[in-house]
Amino acid sequence: MSHLLPTYARADLAFERGEGAWLVSTTGERYLDCHCGVAVNALGHAHPALVAALREQAEKVWHVSNLFRVPAAERLAARLCEASFADLVFFCNSGAEAMEGAIKVARKYHAANGAPERVRIVTFEGAFHGRTLATLAAGGQKKYMEGFGPPVEGFDQVPYGDLDAVKKAIGPQTAAILVEAVQGEGGVRVGTPQFLRGLREICDANGLLLVFDEVQTGMGRTGTLFAHQHAGITPDVMGLAKALGGGFPIGAVLCTAEAGKGMTLGTHGSTFGGNPLAVAAGNAVLDVMLAPGFLDEVKRKALLFKQRLAEVTDRHPGVIREVRGEGLLLGLACVVPNDQMITALREEKLLAVAAGDNVVRILPPLIVAESEIAEAVDRIDRAATRLERAAGAAQQAAPKLEGIKG
């Protein structure tokens, strides 16, 4: 009997070590990891730069609280700002906290401008922004909200990609638009550059803040450091987490000085946010990702992977209907139930993760090798073949069962 609260449908599988794109189970089996802890382990497992940074920091100091300066946090904030649109950073521990902080920044901005009534935020159907009460309401998915009482007020949902619907949703109480450049949990749905640019124009025309949730897409996952860069625009506020620590828990809210002007002394806090261990991991991740050529390699490998997956889709139209995604945030939109595909992949010793719209996400580490991409494609091909054979066997058995009933 497990004493863990039963909020997860855990697979009966555990791992004892990992290296690069591979995990080794407690029974000694090797798995190719295209799950990456749901897009967290962007540099794979046991990356030497991360291991060295955490080992070195662990022998110095782990935690001091934000009542004192943390020089490495100041350095990480400066580097994130230099690599982005932002002027200011707040560190926290998770994606949900980052998005909760981003919502507070957006509302507080208008209060600081003398318009405290401007609290409503336009969000999008299919979005996922976290599991706090406010971020659940922002995502608007009833299956996650049921049983937790009245939803937090202040969010107006519209269809993803529909600029006309966005315009109609804006009123005198609107504060911001909150969007994912790619809806990961929502089915690897990619926002077009035209859509994202249109949101920027709408915000500028109406005095709103544009808030990007880059918790899953940020830190190189789509081939640029941040996914909104594909559209050639900048937000006012952005939430990061997941890959920022390469597996060590850390989140961040980034904003311009103007957008953050309401967040004054005492308005927000986090006990663990930006502690020495977390920012040591964050700085090590940036060391790798900002190295010359790293993101170019991600783009090159992503194109190769997507092309090879398209070939698998062509061979198995009864299992996979299309390939979606940007960079190494890839999705297989399935014909069969996606949980069957996940199981078939696991039987081929490949790990992937489900998403909405009957999609299987393929999220390899950004350091994945070409040979490992080829291996992943072969395993996906074999899994699809396995499902086709199972479906064929079921069809052959059906007439026999009908005959027995007759």
mmCIF file of C-alpha atoms in Angstrom:
data_model
loop_
_atom_site.group_PDB
_atom_site.id
_atom_site.type_symbol
_atom_site.label_atom_id
_atom_site.label_comp_id
_atom_site.label_asym_id
_atom_site.label_seq_id
_atom_site.Cartn_x
_atom_site.Cartn_y
_atom_site.Cartn_z
ATOM 1 C CA MET A 1 0.000 0.000 0.000
ATOM 2 C CA SER A 2 1.275 3.456 -0.922
ATOM 3 C CA HIS A 3 0.844 6.341 1.488
ATOM 4 C CA LEU A 4 0.976 8.866 -1.373
ATOM 5 C CA LEU A 5 -2.270 10.739 -1.990
ATOM 6 C CA PRO A 6 -3.779 8.969 -5.029
ATOM 7 C CA THR A 7 -3.929 11.984 -7.348
ATOM 8 C CA TYR A 8 -1.808 10.393 -10.114
ATOM 9 C CA ALA A 9 -2.384 7.334 -12.309
ATOM 10 C CA ARG A 10 1.209 6.208 -11.966
ATOM 11 C CA ALA A 11 2.637 3.539 -14.261
ATOM 12 C CA ASP A 12 4.087 0.552 -12.440
ATOM 13 C CA LEU A 13 7.563 1.632 -13.450
ATOM 14 C CA ALA A 14 10.390 3.253 -11.501
ATOM 15 C CA PHE A 15 13.853 4.445 -12.468
ATOM 16 C CA GLU A 16 17.105 4.354 -10.558
ATOM 17 C CA ARG A 17 19.409 6.325 -12.850
ATOM 18 C CA GLY A 18 19.622 8.150 -16.131
ATOM 19 C CA GLU A 19 22.181 9.393 -18.607
ATOM 20 C CA GLY A 20 21.438 11.808 -21.432
ATOM 21 C CA ALA A 21 18.296 10.699 -23.253
ATOM 22 C CA TRP A 22 18.108 7.353 -21.436
ATOM 23 C CA LEU A 23 16.596 6.108 -18.187
ATOM 24 C CA VAL A 24 17.351 2.799 -16.496
ATOM 25 C CA SER A 25 14.535 1.182 -14.538
ATOM 26 C CA THR A 26 14.880 -0.476 -11.146
ATOM 27 C CA THR A 27 14.705 -3.784 -13.021
ATOM 28 C CA GLY A 28 17.625 -2.831 -15.273
ATOM 29 C CA GLU A 29 15.713 -2.029 -18.477
ATOM 30 C CA ARG A 30 16.782 0.941 -20.635
ATOM 31 C CA TYR A 31 14.132 3.401 -21.818
ATOM 32 C CA LEU A 32 14.525 6.149 -24.407
ATOM 33 C CA ASP A 33 13.105 9.230 -22.702
ATOM 34 C CA CYS A 34 10.840 11.324 -24.933
ATOM 35 C CA HIS A 35 8.844 12.326 -21.867
ATOM 36 C CA CYS A 36 11.556 14.268 -20.034
ATOM 37 C CA GLY A 37 9.505 14.639 -16.883
ATOM 38 C CA VAL A 38 6.908 16.530 -18.980
ATOM 39 C CA ALA A 39 9.407 18.796 -20.769
ATOM 40 C CA VAL A 40 11.502 19.451 -17.653
ATOM 41 C CA ASN A 41 14.752 17.575 -18.299
ATOM 42 C CA ALA A 42 15.777 19.685 -21.290
ATOM 43 C CA LEU A 43 19.450 18.751 -20.927
ATOM 44 C CA GLY A 44 18.687 15.094 -20.320
ATOM 45 C CA HIS A 45 19.686 13.148 -17.258
ATOM 46 C CA ALA A 46 22.854 13.654 -15.200
ATOM 47 C CA HIS A 47 24.175 16.404 -17.453
ATOM 48 C CA PRO A 48 27.750 17.039 -16.248
ATOM 49 C CA ALA A 49 27.322 20.830 -16.099
ATOM 50 C CA LEU A 50 24.212 20.534 -13.927
ATOM 51 C CA VAL A 51 25.710 17.846 -11.706
ATOM 52 C CA ALA A 52 28.859 19.915 -11.143
ATOM 53 C CA ALA A 53 26.913 23.108 -10.397
ATOM 54 C CA LEU A 54 24.634 21.446 -7.851
ATOM 55 C CA ARG A 55 27.443 19.485 -6.214
ATOM 56 C CA GLU A 56 29.542 22.623 -5.829
ATOM 57 C CA GLN A 57 26.654 24.654 -4.410
ATOM 58 C CA ALA A 58 25.464 21.851 -2.120
ATOM 59 C CA GLU A 59 28.789 22.012 -0.296
ATOM 60 C CA LYS A 60 28.368 25.753 0.338
ATOM 61 C CA VAL A 61 24.831 26.863 1.257
ATOM 62 C CA TRP A 62 21.394 25.553 0.311
ATOM 63 C CA HIS A 63 18.947 28.129 1.609
ATOM 64 C CA VAL A 64 19.069 31.537 3.260
ATOM 65 C CA SER A 65 15.634 33.059 2.356
ATOM 66 C CA ASN A 66 14.952 36.236 0.431
ATOM 67 C CA LEU A 67 15.577 38.368 3.497
ATOM 68 C CA PHE A 68 19.181 38.388 2.281
ATOM 69 C CA ARG A 69 20.821 38.919 -1.083
ATOM 70 C CA VAL A 70 21.494 35.840 -3.188
ATOM 71 C CA PRO A 71 24.179 36.943 -5.673
ATOM 72 C CA ALA A 72 23.670 33.948 -7.965
ATOM 73 C CA ALA A 73 19.953 34.790 -8.185
ATOM 74 C CA GLU A 74 20.828 38.335 -9.172
ATOM 75 C CA ARG A 75 23.159 36.958 -11.833
ATOM 76 C CA LEU A 76 20.514 34.572 -13.200
ATOM 77 C CA ALA A 77 17.948 37.376 -13.311
ATOM 78 C CA ALA A 78 20.368 39.635 -15.184
ATOM 79 C CA ARG A 79 21.143 36.908 -17.714
ATOM 80 C CA LEU A 80 17.452 36.162 -18.310
ATOM 81 C CA CYS A 81 16.760 39.843 -18.837
ATOM 82 C CA GLU A 82 19.686 40.199 -21.229
ATOM 83 C CA ALA A 83 18.369 37.257 -23.267
ATOM 84 C CA SER A 84 14.761 38.475 -23.311
ATOM 85 C CA PHE A 85 12.422 41.479 -23.341
ATOM 86 C CA ALA A 86 12.396 41.738 -19.551
ATOM 87 C CA ASP A 87 13.817 44.196 -17.030
ATOM 88 C CA LEU A 88 12.769 42.425 -13.831
ATOM 89 C CA VAL A 89 12.504 38.836 -12.568
ATOM 90 C CA PHE A 90 10.767 37.190 -9.621
ATOM 91 C CA PHE A 91 11.849 33.642 -8.751
ATOM 92 C CA CYS A 92 9.496 30.980 -7.422
ATOM 93 C CA ASN A 93 9.357 27.169 -7.482
ATOM 94 C CA SER A 94 6.973 25.964 -10.176
ATOM 95 C CA GLY A 95 5.032 26.812 -13.289
ATOM 96 C CA ALA A 96 1.778 27.275 -11.420
ATOM 97 C CA GLU A 97 3.456 29.750 -9.067
ATOM 98 C CA ALA A 98 5.011 31.569 -12.013
ATOM 99 C CA MET A 99 1.633 31.986 -13.690
ATOM 100 C CA GLU A 100 -0.053 32.962 -10.432
ATOM 101 C CA GLY A 101 2.636 35.624 -10.082
ATOM 102 C CA ALA A 102 2.127 36.769 -13.666
ATOM 103 C CA ILE A 103 -1.603 37.222 -13.040
ATOM 104 C CA LYS A 104 -0.838 39.298 -9.944
ATOM 105 C CA VAL A 105 1.646 41.446 -11.886
ATOM 106 C CA ALA A 106 -0.956 42.176 -14.562
ATOM 107 C CA ARG A 107 -3.669 43.147 -12.087
ATOM 108 C CA LYS A 108 -1.367 45.162 -9.855
ATOM 109 C CA TYR A 109 -0.115 47.145 -12.865
ATOM 110 C CA HIS A 110 -3.562 48.574 -13.472
ATOM 111 C CA ALA A 111 -4.124 49.246 -9.783
ATOM 112 C CA ALA A 112 -0.868 51.216 -9.770
ATOM 113 C CA ASN A 113 -2.207 53.199 -12.739
ATOM 114 C CA GLY A 114 -5.350 54.152 -10.835
ATOM 115 C CA ALA A 115 -7.626 51.563 -12.470
ATOM 116 C CA PRO A 116 -8.055 48.825 -9.830
ATOM 117 C CA GLU A 117 -11.254 47.656 -11.536
ATOM 118 C CA ARG A 118 -9.205 46.325 -14.446
ATOM 119 C CA VAL A 119 -8.740 42.754 -13.225
ATOM 120 C CA ARG A 120 -10.218 40.556 -15.953
ATOM 121 C CA ILE A 121 -7.936 38.509 -18.185
ATOM 122 C CA VAL A 122 -8.749 37.034 -21.582
ATOM 123 C CA THR A 123 -7.640 33.395 -21.799
ATOM 124 C CA PHE A 124 -8.111 30.596 -24.316
ATOM 125 C CA GLU A 125 -9.995 27.335 -24.601
ATOM 126 C CA GLY A 126 -7.672 24.357 -24.265
ATOM 127 C CA ALA A 127 -5.192 26.278 -22.134
ATOM 128 C CA PHE A 128 -3.439 24.887 -19.085
ATOM 129 C CA HIS A 129 -1.786 27.317 -16.684
ATOM 130 C CA GLY A 130 -1.396 25.314 -13.475
ATOM 131 C CA ARG A 131 -3.218 23.766 -10.518
ATOM 132 C CA THR A 132 -3.678 26.670 -8.119
ATOM 133 C CA LEU A 133 -7.247 27.946 -7.837
ATOM 134 C CA ALA A 134 -6.493 31.011 -9.954
ATOM 135 C CA THR A 135 -4.534 29.198 -12.651
ATOM 136 C CA LEU A 136 -7.219 26.513 -12.844
ATOM 137 C CA ALA A 137 -9.777 29.248 -13.466
ATOM 138 C CA ALA A 138 -7.504 30.779 -16.089
ATOM 139 C CA GLY A 139 -7.297 27.428 -17.875
ATOM 140 C CA GLY A 140 -11.035 26.953 -17.527
ATOM 141 C CA GLN A 141 -11.052 23.160 -17.857
ATOM 142 C CA LYS A 142 -13.995 21.890 -15.824
ATOM 143 C CA LYS A 143 -12.488 18.440 -15.233
ATOM 144 C CA TYR A 144 -9.740 20.049 -13.141
ATOM 145 C CA MET A 145 -12.037 22.511 -11.342
ATOM 146 C CA GLU A 146 -14.857 20.222 -10.258
ATOM 147 C CA GLY A 147 -15.297 19.911 -6.511
ATOM 148 C CA PHE A 148 -13.093 22.845 -5.525
ATOM 149 C CA GLY A 149 -15.871 25.352 -5.005
ATOM 150 C CA PRO A 150 -16.652 28.504 -6.973
ATOM 151 C CA PRO A 151 -14.024 29.247 -9.629
ATOM 152 C CA VAL A 152 -11.846 32.305 -9.118
ATOM 153 C CA GLU A 153 -13.484 35.217 -10.910
ATOM 154 C CA GLY A 154 -11.876 37.354 -13.577
ATOM 155 C CA PHE A 155 -11.192 35.173 -16.612
ATOM 156 C CA ASP A 156 -12.923 35.343 -19.988
ATOM 157 C CA GLN A 157 -12.241 32.377 -22.284
ATOM 158 C CA VAL A 158 -12.354 32.512 -26.057
ATOM 159 C CA PRO A 159 -11.387 30.030 -28.825
ATOM 160 C CA TYR A 160 -7.650 29.691 -29.402
ATOM 161 C CA GLY A 161 -6.558 31.496 -32.550
ATOM 162 C CA ASP A 162 -9.722 33.634 -32.868
ATOM 163 C CA LEU A 163 -8.733 37.315 -32.857
ATOM 164 C CA ASP A 164 -12.303 38.499 -33.426
ATOM 165 C CA ALA A 165 -13.438 36.647 -30.321
ATOM 166 C CA VAL A 166 -10.589 38.257 -28.362
ATOM 167 C CA LYS A 167 -11.704 41.731 -29.434
ATOM 168 C CA LYS A 168 -15.314 41.022 -28.438
ATOM 169 C CA ALA A 169 -14.221 39.792 -24.999
ATOM 170 C CA ILE A 170 -12.436 43.037 -24.118
ATOM 171 C CA GLY A 171 -14.281 45.438 -21.844
ATOM 172 C CA PRO A 172 -13.585 48.249 -19.381
ATOM 173 C CA GLN A 173 -12.461 45.741 -16.718
ATOM 174 C CA THR A 174 -9.998 43.885 -18.956
ATOM 175 C CA ALA A 175 -6.412 43.958 -17.713
ATOM 176 C CA ALA A 176 -4.499 41.518 -19.923
ATOM 177 C CA ILE A 177 -4.443 38.688 -22.413
ATOM 178 C CA LEU A 178 -2.838 35.434 -21.236
ATOM 179 C CA VAL A 179 -1.726 32.951 -23.887
ATOM 180 C CA GLU A 180 0.529 29.984 -24.647
ATOM 181 C CA ALA A 181 2.471 30.273 -27.910
ATOM 182 C CA VAL A 182 1.955 26.519 -28.196
ATOM 183 C CA GLN A 183 -0.747 24.803 -26.168
ATOM 184 C CA GLY A 184 1.162 21.786 -24.900
ATOM 185 C CA GLU A 185 -1.345 20.173 -22.544
ATOM 186 C CA GLY A 186 -4.110 21.274 -24.896
ATOM 187 C CA GLY A 187 -2.878 19.051 -27.719
ATOM 188 C CA VAL A 188 0.315 20.650 -29.089
ATOM 189 C CA ARG A 189 -1.673 23.357 -30.866
ATOM 190 C CA VAL A 190 0.672 25.958 -32.352
ATOM 191 C CA GLY A 191 -0.354 29.603 -32.358
ATOM 192 C CA THR A 192 0.390 31.154 -35.753
ATOM 193 C CA PRO A 193 2.669 34.191 -35.940
ATOM 194 C CA GLN A 194 -0.296 36.166 -37.282
ATOM 195 C CA PHE A 195 -2.396 35.243 -34.259
ATOM 196 C CA LEU A 196 0.315 36.128 -31.743
ATOM 197 C CA ARG A 197 1.131 39.406 -33.510
ATOM 198 C CA GLY A 198 -2.565 40.200 -33.533
ATOM 199 C CA LEU A 199 -2.694 39.769 -29.753
ATOM 200 C CA ARG A 200 0.195 42.205 -29.369
ATOM 201 C CA GLU A 201 -1.636 44.757 -31.527
ATOM 202 C CA ILE A 202 -4.867 44.328 -29.565
ATOM 203 C CA CYS A 203 -3.044 44.843 -26.275
ATOM 204 C CA ASP A 204 -1.302 47.966 -27.556
ATOM 205 C CA ALA A 205 -4.577 49.413 -28.852
ATOM 206 C CA ASN A 206 -6.444 48.807 -25.580
ATOM 207 C CA GLY A 207 -3.813 49.466 -22.916
ATOM 208 C CA LEU A 208 -3.625 45.800 -21.936
ATOM 209 C CA LEU A 209 -0.665 43.688 -20.883
ATOM 210 C CA LEU A 210 0.285 40.696 -23.012
ATOM 211 C CA VAL A 211 1.209 37.759 -20.788
ATOM 212 C CA PHE A 212 2.862 34.633 -22.183
ATOM 213 C CA ASP A 213 2.811 31.296 -20.409
ATOM 214 C CA GLU A 214 6.150 29.816 -21.501
ATOM 215 C CA VAL A 215 6.339 27.260 -18.714
ATOM 216 C CA GLN A 216 6.494 24.372 -21.210
ATOM 217 C CA THR A 217 7.698 26.175 -24.330
ATOM 218 C CA GLY A 218 10.420 28.310 -22.775
ATOM 219 C CA MET A 219 14.131 27.550 -22.475
ATOM 220 C CA GLY A 220 14.823 26.271 -25.962
ATOM 221 C CA ARG A 221 12.038 23.729 -26.346
ATOM 222 C CA THR A 222 10.770 25.194 -29.651
ATOM 223 C CA GLY A 223 14.194 26.013 -31.107
ATOM 224 C CA THR A 224 14.360 29.577 -29.829
ATOM 225 C CA LEU A 225 14.991 30.434 -26.194
ATOM 226 C CA PHE A 226 11.321 31.485 -25.903
ATOM 227 C CA ALA A 227 8.527 30.396 -28.229
ATOM 228 C CA HIS A 228 7.063 33.875 -28.734
ATOM 229 C CA GLN A 229 10.277 34.852 -30.517
ATOM 230 C CA HIS A 230 9.085 32.896 -33.572
ATOM 231 C CA ALA A 231 6.418 35.579 -34.043
ATOM 232 C CA GLY A 232 8.862 38.478 -33.724
ATOM 233 C CA ILE A 233 7.012 40.061 -30.802
ATOM 234 C CA THR A 234 7.630 40.661 -27.114
ATOM 235 C CA PRO A 235 5.242 40.251 -24.187
ATOM 236 C CA ASP A 236 4.968 42.462 -21.123
ATOM 237 C CA VAL A 237 4.986 39.556 -18.681
ATOM 238 C CA MET A 238 6.105 35.934 -19.017
ATOM 239 C CA GLY A 239 6.078 32.852 -16.810
ATOM 240 C CA LEU A 240 8.886 30.266 -16.928
ATOM 241 C CA ALA A 241 9.588 27.014 -15.091
ATOM 242 C CA LYS A 242 10.098 23.373 -16.135
ATOM 243 C CA ALA A 243 13.347 23.435 -18.180
ATOM 244 C CA LEU A 244 14.700 26.533 -16.419
ATOM 245 C CA GLY A 245 16.282 24.315 -13.763
ATOM 246 C CA GLY A 246 16.889 21.291 -15.970
ATOM 247 C CA GLY A 247 15.083 19.126 -13.412
ATOM 248 C CA PHE A 248 15.659 21.173 -10.268
ATOM 249 C CA PRO A 249 12.465 23.007 -9.171
ATOM 250 C CA ILE A 250 12.513 26.683 -10.137
ATOM 251 C CA GLY A 251 10.036 29.064 -11.744
ATOM 252 C CA ALA A 252 10.245 32.700 -12.726
ATOM 253 C CA VAL A 253 8.069 35.665 -13.607
ATOM 254 C CA LEU A 254 9.714 38.035 -16.100
ATOM 255 C CA CYS A 255 8.335 41.483 -16.864
ATOM 256 C CA THR A 256 9.193 44.905 -18.181
ATOM 257 C CA ALA A 257 9.866 47.659 -15.669
ATOM 258 C CA GLU A 258 6.585 49.294 -16.680
ATOM 259 C CA ALA A 259 4.515 46.135 -16.278
ATOM 260 C CA GLY A 260 6.121 45.395 -12.921
ATOM 261 C CA LYS A 261 5.736 48.827 -11.407
ATOM 262 C CA GLY A 262 2.914 47.738 -9.111
ATOM 263 C CA MET A 263 4.934 44.956 -7.503
ATOM 264 C CA THR A 264 6.435 46.977 -4.694
ATOM 265 C CA LEU A 265 7.823 46.024 -1.280
ATOM 266 C CA GLY A 266 5.708 43.319 0.361
ATOM 267 C CA THR A 267 3.299 42.706 -2.522
ATOM 268 C CA HIS A 268 4.538 39.184 -3.278
ATOM 269 C CA GLY A 269 6.914 36.571 -1.885
ATOM 270 C CA SER A 270 8.191 32.995 -1.935
ATOM 271 C CA THR A 271 10.088 31.249 0.852
ATOM 272 C CA PHE A 272 12.091 28.949 -1.400
ATOM 273 C CA GLY A 273 12.022 31.041 -4.575
ATOM 274 C CA GLY A 274 15.465 31.697 -6.025
ATOM 275 C CA ASN A 275 17.386 29.828 -3.349
ATOM 276 C CA PRO A 276 21.094 29.113 -3.974
ATOM 277 C CA LEU A 277 20.596 25.518 -5.166
ATOM 278 C CA ALA A 278 17.836 26.435 -7.627
ATOM 279 C CA VAL A 279 19.670 29.370 -9.181
ATOM 280 C CA ALA A 280 22.876 27.342 -9.435
ATOM 281 C CA ALA A 281 20.904 24.922 -11.612
ATOM 282 C CA GLY A 282 19.353 27.777 -13.591
ATOM 283 C CA ASN A 283 22.713 29.383 -14.315
ATOM 284 C CA ALA A 284 24.141 26.025 -15.414
ATOM 285 C CA VAL A 285 21.222 25.529 -17.813
ATOM 286 C CA LEU A 286 21.819 28.970 -19.322
ATOM 287 C CA ASP A 287 25.547 28.230 -19.671
ATOM 288 C CA VAL A 288 24.646 25.349 -21.972
ATOM 289 C CA MET A 289 21.695 26.862 -23.821
ATOM 290 C CA LEU A 290 23.323 30.213 -24.559
ATOM 291 C CA ALA A 291 26.489 28.616 -25.927
ATOM 292 C CA PRO A 292 27.023 29.424 -29.634
ATOM 293 C CA GLY A 293 25.190 27.026 -31.917
ATOM 294 C CA PHE A 294 23.153 25.203 -29.256
ATOM 295 C CA LEU A 295 19.726 26.460 -30.335
ATOM 296 C CA ASP A 296 20.640 26.107 -34.009
ATOM 297 C CA GLU A 297 21.272 22.432 -33.324
ATOM 298 C CA VAL A 298 17.897 22.132 -31.594
ATOM 299 C CA LYS A 299 16.201 23.559 -34.702
ATOM 300 C CA ARG A 300 18.101 21.225 -37.016
ATOM 301 C CA LYS A 301 17.316 18.124 -34.983
ATOM 302 C CA ALA A 302 13.697 19.178 -34.552
ATOM 303 C CA LEU A 303 13.219 19.456 -38.315
ATOM 304 C CA LEU A 304 14.776 16.032 -38.809
ATOM 305 C CA PHE A 305 12.590 14.473 -36.114
ATOM 306 C CA LYS A 306 9.398 16.024 -37.498
ATOM 307 C CA GLN A 307 10.193 14.839 -41.025
ATOM 308 C CA ARG A 308 10.831 11.290 -39.826
ATOM 309 C CA LEU A 309 7.610 11.303 -37.795
ATOM 310 C CA ALA A 310 5.703 12.438 -40.879
ATOM 311 C CA GLU A 311 7.015 9.337 -42.656
ATOM 312 C CA VAL A 312 5.734 7.144 -39.811
ATOM 313 C CA THR A 313 2.350 8.863 -40.039
ATOM 314 C CA ASP A 314 2.176 8.134 -43.766
ATOM 315 C CA ARG A 315 2.864 4.455 -43.071
ATOM 316 C CA HIS A 316 0.283 4.169 -40.294
ATOM 317 C CA PRO A 317 -2.753 6.363 -41.113
ATOM 318 C CA GLY A 318 -4.993 4.099 -39.082
ATOM 319 C CA VAL A 319 -3.001 4.890 -35.935
ATOM 320 C CA ILE A 320 -1.665 8.455 -36.346
ATOM 321 C CA ARG A 321 -3.548 11.159 -38.231
ATOM 322 C CA GLU A 322 -0.984 13.987 -38.122
ATOM 323 C CA VAL A 323 2.222 15.335 -36.615
ATOM 324 C CA ARG A 324 2.071 18.690 -34.832
ATOM 325 C CA GLY A 325 4.445 20.954 -33.018
ATOM 326 C CA GLU A 326 7.257 23.451 -32.947
ATOM 327 C CA GLY A 327 10.875 22.549 -32.310
ATOM 328 C CA LEU A 328 11.176 19.540 -30.014
ATOM 329 C CA LEU A 329 7.663 20.007 -28.650
ATOM 330 C CA LEU A 330 6.082 17.463 -30.985
ATOM 331 C CA GLY A 331 2.680 15.829 -30.973
ATOM 332 C CA LEU A 332 1.238 12.733 -32.580
ATOM 333 C CA ALA A 333 -2.487 13.311 -33.076
ATOM 334 C CA CYS A 334 -3.798 9.776 -32.815
ATOM 335 C CA VAL A 335 -6.626 7.832 -34.439
ATOM 336 C CA VAL A 336 -6.481 5.181 -31.721
ATOM 337 C CA PRO A 337 -6.955 6.308 -28.105
ATOM 338 C CA ASN A 338 -3.755 8.064 -27.048
ATOM 339 C CA ASP A 339 -3.455 5.982 -23.882
ATOM 340 C CA GLN A 340 -3.152 2.893 -26.083
ATOM 341 C CA MET A 341 -0.364 4.580 -28.003
ATOM 342 C CA ILE A 342 1.411 5.541 -24.776
ATOM 343 C CA THR A 343 1.231 1.917 -23.609
ATOM 344 C CA ALA A 344 2.464 0.563 -26.945
ATOM 345 C CA LEU A 345 5.390 2.988 -26.868
ATOM 346 C CA ARG A 346 6.258 1.956 -23.330
ATOM 347 C CA GLU A 347 6.273 -1.669 -24.455
ATOM 348 C CA GLU A 348 8.874 -0.581 -27.015
ATOM 349 C CA LYS A 349 10.855 1.031 -24.174
ATOM 350 C CA LEU A 350 10.059 4.602 -25.253
ATOM 351 C CA LEU A 351 8.502 7.110 -22.855
ATOM 352 C CA ALA A 352 6.041 9.752 -24.046
ATOM 353 C CA VAL A 353 3.259 11.778 -22.453
ATOM 354 C CA ALA A 354 -0.407 12.292 -23.262
ATOM 355 C CA ALA A 355 -2.043 15.625 -24.112
ATOM 356 C CA GLY A 356 -5.522 16.866 -24.949
ATOM 357 C CA ASP A 357 -7.209 16.310 -28.304
ATOM 358 C CA ASN A 358 -6.083 12.655 -28.249
ATOM 359 C CA VAL A 359 -2.430 13.644 -28.740
ATOM 360 C CA VAL A 360 0.785 11.949 -27.611
ATOM 361 C CA ARG A 361 3.569 14.435 -26.874
ATOM 362 C CA ILE A 362 7.101 13.576 -27.952
ATOM 363 C CA LEU A 363 9.461 15.625 -25.777
ATOM 364 C CA PRO A 364 13.061 14.435 -26.112
ATOM 365 C CA PRO A 365 15.855 16.277 -24.318
ATOM 366 C CA LEU A 366 17.308 19.113 -26.357
ATOM 367 C CA ILE A 367 20.660 17.291 -26.354
ATOM 368 C CA VAL A 368 19.181 14.238 -28.099
ATOM 369 C CA ALA A 369 21.525 12.762 -30.725
ATOM 370 C CA GLU A 370 20.578 12.011 -34.330
ATOM 371 C CA SER A 371 21.085 8.307 -33.661
ATOM 372 C CA GLU A 372 18.625 8.545 -30.752
ATOM 373 C CA ILE A 373 16.096 10.326 -32.966
ATOM 374 C CA ALA A 374 16.405 7.451 -35.435
ATOM 375 C CA GLU A 375 15.961 4.965 -32.589
ATOM 376 C CA ALA A 376 12.885 6.842 -31.314
ATOM 377 C CA VAL A 377 11.324 6.837 -34.799
ATOM 378 C CA ASP A 378 11.926 3.088 -35.138
ATOM 379 C CA ARG A 379 10.254 2.440 -31.788
ATOM 380 C CA ILE A 380 7.270 4.643 -32.664
ATOM 381 C CA ASP A 381 6.985 2.770 -35.968
ATOM 382 C CA ARG A 382 7.015 -0.565 -34.159
ATOM 383 C CA ALA A 383 4.426 0.636 -31.645
ATOM 384 C CA ALA A 384 2.111 1.728 -34.459
ATOM 385 C CA THR A 385 2.565 -1.649 -36.158
ATOM 386 C CA ARG A 386 1.753 -3.374 -32.848
ATOM 387 C CA LEU A 387 -1.515 -1.401 -32.598
ATOM 388 C CA GLU A 388 -2.436 -2.126 -36.216
ATOM 389 C CA ARG A 389 -1.965 -5.862 -35.662
ATOM 390 C CA ALA A 390 -4.036 -5.758 -32.485
ATOM 391 C CA ALA A 391 -6.829 -3.955 -34.351
ATOM 392 C CA GLY A 392 -6.660 -6.483 -37.178
ATOM 393 C CA ALA A 393 -6.848 -9.391 -34.770
ATOM 394 C CA ALA A 394 -9.863 -7.810 -33.060
ATOM 395 C CA GLN A 395 -11.640 -7.392 -36.401
ATOM 396 C CA GLN A 396 -10.995 -11.026 -37.306
ATOM 397 C CA ALA A 397 -12.338 -12.167 -33.953
ATOM 398 C CA ALA A 398 -15.525 -10.098 -34.214
ATOM 399 C CA PRO A 399 -17.300 -12.222 -36.908
ATOM 400 C CA LYS A 400 -16.504 -15.403 -34.987
ATOM 401 C CA LEU A 401 -18.090 -13.941 -31.853
ATOM 402 C CA GLU A 402 -21.150 -12.909 -33.863
ATOM 403 C CA GLY A 403 -21.417 -16.465 -35.174
ATOM 404 C CA ILE A 404 -21.285 -17.873 -31.662
ATOM 405 C CA LYS A 405 -24.033 -15.479 -30.517
ATOM 406 C CA GLY A 406 -26.166 -16.463 -33.504
#
